[in-house]
Amino acid sequence: MATLNPSREPADRPEFRPGIIEILNRSGQVLQRVHYRGEAISVGRAYDNEIIVDDPYVCPHHLAICSDGEHLVVRDKGSVNGTWLRRGRRRVERVELGESELLQIGHSQLRYRALDAAVEPAWRDMARASLLRPFDQGWMPALALALCIAALALDKVLDSARQLAPGVLASMLVYPLFGLMLWAGVWAMLNRLFSHRANFGVHLSIAAFGVVALFVNAQGMPTLGFAVGWFTAAGWLKLAGQVLIIGVALYAHMQFATHGRSWAQALGSGVLAALLIGAPQLGAFLQRDEFSSLPRLEPLLRPPGVKKVRGADPDEFFRRAERLREALNEDD
């Protein structure tokens, strides 16, 4: 194996600083660390290498590493996929690798770091250091999913003007539950990318409890408006509740999936929730006609006992209708 021999360098050359050679995957997660003191070593997939890289795109003997007395020297051994500097922008045969500079080999990366190199501050474990700690419990996803299924089923029953057979009701829940799993899967993928841990159960619990909260808000606010007669105010409260619930859910997702400042995560969650809820509402408002002859019907009937304010009796209703008819006739 032909390597550069550091013993042939002049004696007055600066002594090489020992350090660490790191092998990382494509997402930047460190797979292994090896102490390096300037000796000639080989890197590849074969078992006789000093550093073995478990990557099918790396050759059995991919490259050699040695020191010229001051710098780390990397030499490609005629590998199939080559050795690339600066994230695949430039293919190299021989290169002096600076500290913390990434060298790409196959689908892996190689990096040298000095022993006194600064490390990032410790990440805060949101599963143990905040109010979100219960979401990391093993039983939480099952509980959250059960409540979510119950809320979705009850919502379908209440919003249907006819009785639903169990088979029909079950088929109506397939797509919402698939969307819930997909949503949790996307966050789990981001969690894996940024924090090297999927936390799928955590994100599924957050999403499921969010659906339950949206159900309570969707059914509770109209009932409140019916009870006190504040239909317009109840509509705005329902809209505000949707923004709040989605914003809190997004913030919880971000707390587990990313490692940013809490205030920035809260601000981003609030803005995104407002856009997700406000944009469709704004579009519907702009397309709404000033007057429509079509009645607004709700399949859900509110129990009379909930009503806390007195409504107009039939005689008063017809008197108002008569006055409205006379006013229209006068305008003609």
Short mmCIF file of N, CA and C in Angstrom, two decimals, residues 123-225:
data_model
loop_
_atom_site.label_atom_id
_atom_site.label_comp_id
_atom_site.label_asym_id
_atom_site.label_seq_id
_atom_site.Cartn_x
_atom_site.Cartn_y
_atom_site.Cartn_z
N TRP A 123 -27.63 19.87 23.52
CA TRP A 123 -29.02 20.09 23.16
C TRP A 123 -29.91 19.89 24.37
N ARG A 124 -30.92 20.68 24.45
CA ARG A 124 -31.89 20.52 25.53
C ARG A 124 -32.86 19.39 25.16
N ASP A 125 -33.00 18.41 26.03
CA ASP A 125 -33.89 17.28 25.78
C ASP A 125 -35.30 17.67 26.18
N MET A 126 -36.13 18.01 25.17
CA MET A 126 -37.48 18.48 25.44
C MET A 126 -38.35 17.38 26.03
N ALA A 127 -37.95 16.13 25.86
CA ALA A 127 -38.75 15.03 26.42
C ALA A 127 -38.61 14.95 27.94
N ARG A 128 -37.60 15.63 28.50
CA ARG A 128 -37.38 15.55 29.94
C ARG A 128 -37.32 16.91 30.61
N ALA A 129 -37.39 17.97 29.85
CA ALA A 129 -37.14 19.29 30.44
C ALA A 129 -38.27 20.28 30.22
N SER A 130 -39.47 19.84 29.94
CA SER A 130 -40.56 20.79 29.69
C SER A 130 -41.89 20.12 29.96
N LEU A 131 -42.96 20.88 29.72
CA LEU A 131 -44.31 20.35 29.90
C LEU A 131 -44.63 19.27 28.87
N LEU A 132 -43.78 19.13 27.85
CA LEU A 132 -44.01 18.12 26.81
C LEU A 132 -43.49 16.74 27.21
N ARG A 133 -42.97 16.63 28.41
CA ARG A 133 -42.39 15.36 28.85
C ARG A 133 -43.36 14.18 28.74
N PRO A 134 -44.65 14.31 29.10
CA PRO A 134 -45.55 13.15 29.01
C PRO A 134 -45.69 12.58 27.60
N PHE A 135 -45.43 13.38 26.57
CA PHE A 135 -45.58 12.88 25.20
C PHE A 135 -44.54 11.82 24.86
N ASP A 136 -43.47 11.72 25.65
CA ASP A 136 -42.43 10.74 25.38
C ASP A 136 -42.70 9.41 26.09
N GLN A 137 -43.84 9.29 26.78
CA GLN A 137 -44.19 8.05 27.45
C GLN A 137 -44.68 7.03 26.43
N GLY A 138 -44.38 5.76 26.66
CA GLY A 138 -44.72 4.72 25.69
C GLY A 138 -46.20 4.51 25.50
N TRP A 139 -47.01 4.79 26.54
CA TRP A 139 -48.45 4.56 26.44
C TRP A 139 -49.19 5.74 25.82
N MET A 140 -48.53 6.88 25.67
CA MET A 140 -49.21 8.08 25.20
C MET A 140 -49.76 7.96 23.78
N PRO A 141 -49.01 7.41 22.80
CA PRO A 141 -49.58 7.31 21.44
C PRO A 141 -50.86 6.50 21.38
N ALA A 142 -50.94 5.39 22.15
CA ALA A 142 -52.16 4.58 22.13
C ALA A 142 -53.35 5.35 22.68
N LEU A 143 -53.14 6.07 23.79
CA LEU A 143 -54.22 6.88 24.36
C LEU A 143 -54.65 7.99 23.41
N ALA A 144 -53.67 8.70 22.85
CA ALA A 144 -53.98 9.81 21.96
C ALA A 144 -54.71 9.32 20.71
N LEU A 145 -54.28 8.18 20.16
CA LEU A 145 -54.92 7.65 18.96
C LEU A 145 -56.35 7.20 19.25
N ALA A 146 -56.57 6.58 20.42
CA ALA A 146 -57.93 6.15 20.78
C ALA A 146 -58.86 7.35 20.92
N LEU A 147 -58.42 8.40 21.59
CA LEU A 147 -59.23 9.61 21.72
C LEU A 147 -59.48 10.27 20.37
N CYS A 148 -58.47 10.25 19.51
CA CYS A 148 -58.60 10.85 18.19
C CYS A 148 -59.65 10.10 17.36
N ILE A 149 -59.60 8.77 17.38
CA ILE A 149 -60.58 7.97 16.63
C ILE A 149 -61.99 8.24 17.15
N ALA A 150 -62.14 8.31 18.47
CA ALA A 150 -63.45 8.60 19.06
C ALA A 150 -63.95 9.98 18.64
N ALA A 151 -63.06 10.97 18.63
CA ALA A 151 -63.45 12.33 18.23
C ALA A 151 -63.84 12.39 16.76
N LEU A 152 -63.06 11.73 15.91
CA LEU A 152 -63.38 11.73 14.48
C LEU A 152 -64.70 11.03 14.22
N ALA A 153 -64.94 9.90 14.89
CA ALA A 153 -66.20 9.17 14.70
C ALA A 153 -67.38 9.98 15.17
N LEU A 154 -67.27 10.60 16.35
CA LEU A 154 -68.36 11.42 16.87
C LEU A 154 -68.62 12.63 15.98
N ASP A 155 -67.56 13.20 15.43
CA ASP A 155 -67.73 14.35 14.53
C ASP A 155 -68.49 13.94 13.27
N LYS A 156 -68.18 12.76 12.72
CA LYS A 156 -68.90 12.29 11.54
C LYS A 156 -70.36 12.03 11.85
N VAL A 157 -70.64 11.46 13.02
CA VAL A 157 -72.02 11.16 13.41
C VAL A 157 -72.82 12.45 13.62
N LEU A 158 -72.23 13.42 14.31
CA LEU A 158 -72.94 14.66 14.61
C LEU A 158 -73.18 15.50 13.36
N ASP A 159 -72.28 15.44 12.41
CA ASP A 159 -72.42 16.26 11.20
C ASP A 159 -73.15 15.54 10.08
N SER A 160 -73.70 14.39 10.35
CA SER A 160 -74.45 13.64 9.34
C SER A 160 -75.93 13.77 9.62
N ALA A 161 -76.71 14.00 8.56
CA ALA A 161 -78.16 14.13 8.70
C ALA A 161 -78.86 12.77 8.70
N ARG A 162 -78.10 11.70 8.54
CA ARG A 162 -78.68 10.35 8.54
C ARG A 162 -77.87 9.45 9.46
N GLN A 163 -78.47 8.33 9.82
CA GLN A 163 -77.79 7.39 10.68
C GLN A 163 -76.73 6.63 9.89
N LEU A 164 -75.53 6.54 10.46
CA LEU A 164 -74.41 5.91 9.78
C LEU A 164 -74.22 4.48 10.29
N ALA A 165 -74.13 3.55 9.35
CA ALA A 165 -73.83 2.17 9.72
C ALA A 165 -72.38 2.06 10.16
N PRO A 166 -72.06 1.11 11.04
CA PRO A 166 -70.68 0.99 11.52
C PRO A 166 -69.65 0.84 10.40
N GLY A 167 -69.98 0.05 9.37
CA GLY A 167 -69.04 -0.12 8.27
C GLY A 167 -68.80 1.18 7.51
N VAL A 168 -69.89 1.93 7.28
CA VAL A 168 -69.76 3.22 6.58
C VAL A 168 -68.95 4.19 7.42
N LEU A 169 -69.22 4.20 8.74
CA LEU A 169 -68.48 5.11 9.62
C LEU A 169 -67.00 4.75 9.64
N ALA A 170 -66.69 3.46 9.68
CA ALA A 170 -65.28 3.04 9.69
C ALA A 170 -64.58 3.45 8.40
N SER A 171 -65.26 3.33 7.28
CA SER A 171 -64.64 3.71 6.00
C SER A 171 -64.39 5.21 5.92
N MET A 172 -65.22 5.99 6.60
CA MET A 172 -65.05 7.45 6.59
C MET A 172 -63.85 7.89 7.43
N LEU A 173 -63.37 7.01 8.29
CA LEU A 173 -62.24 7.36 9.15
C LEU A 173 -60.90 7.00 8.54
N VAL A 174 -60.90 6.27 7.44
CA VAL A 174 -59.65 5.78 6.86
C VAL A 174 -58.77 6.95 6.41
N TYR A 175 -59.32 7.86 5.62
CA TYR A 175 -58.51 8.95 5.08
C TYR A 175 -58.03 9.92 6.17
N PRO A 176 -58.89 10.32 7.14
CA PRO A 176 -58.36 11.18 8.21
C PRO A 176 -57.23 10.53 8.99
N LEU A 177 -57.35 9.23 9.29
CA LEU A 177 -56.30 8.56 10.04
C LEU A 177 -55.03 8.41 9.20
N PHE A 178 -55.19 8.18 7.90
CA PHE A 178 -54.02 8.12 7.01
C PHE A 178 -53.31 9.47 6.98
N GLY A 179 -54.09 10.54 6.88
CA GLY A 179 -53.50 11.88 6.91
C GLY A 179 -52.79 12.17 8.22
N LEU A 180 -53.36 11.68 9.33
CA LEU A 180 -52.73 11.86 10.63
C LEU A 180 -51.38 11.15 10.68
N MET A 181 -51.35 9.90 10.19
CA MET A 181 -50.10 9.14 10.17
C MET A 181 -49.06 9.81 9.26
N LEU A 182 -49.52 10.31 8.12
CA LEU A 182 -48.61 10.98 7.19
C LEU A 182 -48.03 12.24 7.81
N TRP A 183 -48.87 13.01 8.48
CA TRP A 183 -48.42 14.24 9.15
C TRP A 183 -47.36 13.91 10.21
N ALA A 184 -47.64 12.90 11.04
CA ALA A 184 -46.68 12.51 12.07
C ALA A 184 -45.40 11.97 11.43
N GLY A 185 -45.52 11.26 10.30
CA GLY A 185 -44.35 10.72 9.63
C GLY A 185 -43.44 11.81 9.08
N VAL A 186 -44.04 12.87 8.54
CA VAL A 186 -43.23 13.99 8.03
C VAL A 186 -42.44 14.64 9.16
N TRP A 187 -43.09 14.86 10.30
CA TRP A 187 -42.39 15.45 11.43
C TRP A 187 -41.33 14.51 11.98
N ALA A 188 -41.62 13.21 11.97
CA ALA A 188 -40.62 12.23 12.42
C ALA A 188 -39.40 12.24 11.51
N MET A 189 -39.62 12.41 10.21
CA MET A 189 -38.49 12.47 9.28
C MET A 189 -37.65 13.71 9.54
N LEU A 190 -38.31 14.86 9.77
CA LEU A 190 -37.58 16.08 10.11
C LEU A 190 -36.84 15.92 11.43
N ASN A 191 -37.49 15.26 12.40
CA ASN A 191 -36.86 15.01 13.68
C ASN A 191 -35.60 14.17 13.51
N ARG A 192 -35.71 13.16 12.65
CA ARG A 192 -34.54 12.30 12.39
C ARG A 192 -33.43 13.07 11.70
N LEU A 193 -33.80 13.97 10.82
CA LEU A 193 -32.82 14.74 10.06
C LEU A 193 -32.06 15.72 10.95
N PHE A 194 -32.80 16.41 11.83
CA PHE A 194 -32.17 17.46 12.63
C PHE A 194 -31.65 16.97 13.98
N SER A 195 -32.30 15.95 14.54
CA SER A 195 -31.93 15.51 15.89
C SER A 195 -31.48 14.06 15.96
N HIS A 196 -31.48 13.36 14.81
CA HIS A 196 -31.02 11.98 14.74
C HIS A 196 -31.88 11.02 15.56
N ARG A 197 -33.13 11.38 15.78
CA ARG A 197 -34.09 10.53 16.48
C ARG A 197 -35.46 10.82 15.90
N ALA A 198 -36.20 9.78 15.55
CA ALA A 198 -37.46 9.97 14.82
C ALA A 198 -38.57 10.51 15.71
N ASN A 199 -38.77 9.93 16.91
CA ASN A 199 -39.85 10.35 17.80
C ASN A 199 -41.22 10.26 17.13
N PHE A 200 -41.46 9.21 16.36
CA PHE A 200 -42.73 9.09 15.65
C PHE A 200 -43.92 9.05 16.63
N GLY A 201 -43.77 8.28 17.71
CA GLY A 201 -44.86 8.20 18.69
C GLY A 201 -45.18 9.54 19.30
N VAL A 202 -44.15 10.35 19.55
CA VAL A 202 -44.36 11.69 20.11
C VAL A 202 -45.15 12.56 19.15
N HIS A 203 -44.74 12.58 17.90
CA HIS A 203 -45.42 13.43 16.92
C HIS A 203 -46.83 12.92 16.62
N LEU A 204 -47.03 11.60 16.68
CA LEU A 204 -48.37 11.05 16.51
C LEU A 204 -49.27 11.49 17.66
N SER A 205 -48.75 11.49 18.87
CA SER A 205 -49.54 11.92 20.03
C SER A 205 -49.91 13.39 19.93
N ILE A 206 -48.95 14.22 19.54
CA ILE A 206 -49.23 15.65 19.40
C ILE A 206 -50.31 15.89 18.36
N ALA A 207 -50.19 15.24 17.20
CA ALA A 207 -51.17 15.42 16.14
C ALA A 207 -52.54 14.91 16.56
N ALA A 208 -52.59 13.76 17.24
CA ALA A 208 -53.87 13.17 17.64
C ALA A 208 -54.58 14.06 18.66
N PHE A 209 -53.85 14.55 19.65
CA PHE A 209 -54.45 15.45 20.63
C PHE A 209 -54.88 16.77 19.98
N GLY A 210 -54.15 17.19 18.96
CA GLY A 210 -54.58 18.37 18.22
C GLY A 210 -55.90 18.17 17.53
N VAL A 211 -56.11 16.99 16.94
CA VAL A 211 -57.39 16.67 16.30
C VAL A 211 -58.52 16.67 17.32
N VAL A 212 -58.26 16.10 18.50
CA VAL A 212 -59.28 16.09 19.56
C VAL A 212 -59.63 17.51 19.97
N ALA A 213 -58.63 18.35 20.14
CA ALA A 213 -58.87 19.74 20.52
C ALA A 213 -59.65 20.49 19.44
N LEU A 214 -59.34 20.24 18.18
CA LEU A 214 -60.08 20.88 17.09
C LEU A 214 -61.54 20.43 17.08
N PHE A 215 -61.79 19.15 17.40
CA PHE A 215 -63.16 18.65 17.48
C PHE A 215 -63.93 19.35 18.59
N VAL A 216 -63.32 19.46 19.76
CA VAL A 216 -63.99 20.13 20.88
C VAL A 216 -64.28 21.58 20.54
N ASN A 217 -63.33 22.24 19.90
CA ASN A 217 -63.52 23.64 19.51
C ASN A 217 -64.62 23.77 18.45
N ALA A 218 -64.63 22.86 17.46
CA ALA A 218 -65.60 22.95 16.37
C ALA A 218 -67.02 22.71 16.85
N GLN A 219 -67.20 21.83 17.83
CA GLN A 219 -68.54 21.54 18.33
C GLN A 219 -68.92 22.43 19.51
N GLY A 220 -67.92 22.83 20.29
CA GLY A 220 -68.21 23.61 21.49
C GLY A 220 -68.56 25.05 21.22
N MET A 221 -67.85 25.70 20.29
CA MET A 221 -68.10 27.12 20.04
C MET A 221 -69.50 27.37 19.45
N PRO A 222 -69.95 26.60 18.44
CA PRO A 222 -71.32 26.80 17.95
C PRO A 222 -72.37 26.53 19.04
N THR A 223 -72.12 25.55 19.89
CA THR A 223 -73.06 25.29 20.99
C THR A 223 -73.10 26.46 21.96
N LEU A 224 -71.94 27.05 22.22
CA LEU A 224 -71.89 28.23 23.08
C LEU A 224 -72.63 29.40 22.45
N GLY A 225 -72.43 29.59 21.14
CA GLY A 225 -73.15 30.65 20.45
C GLY A 225 -74.66 30.44 20.47
#
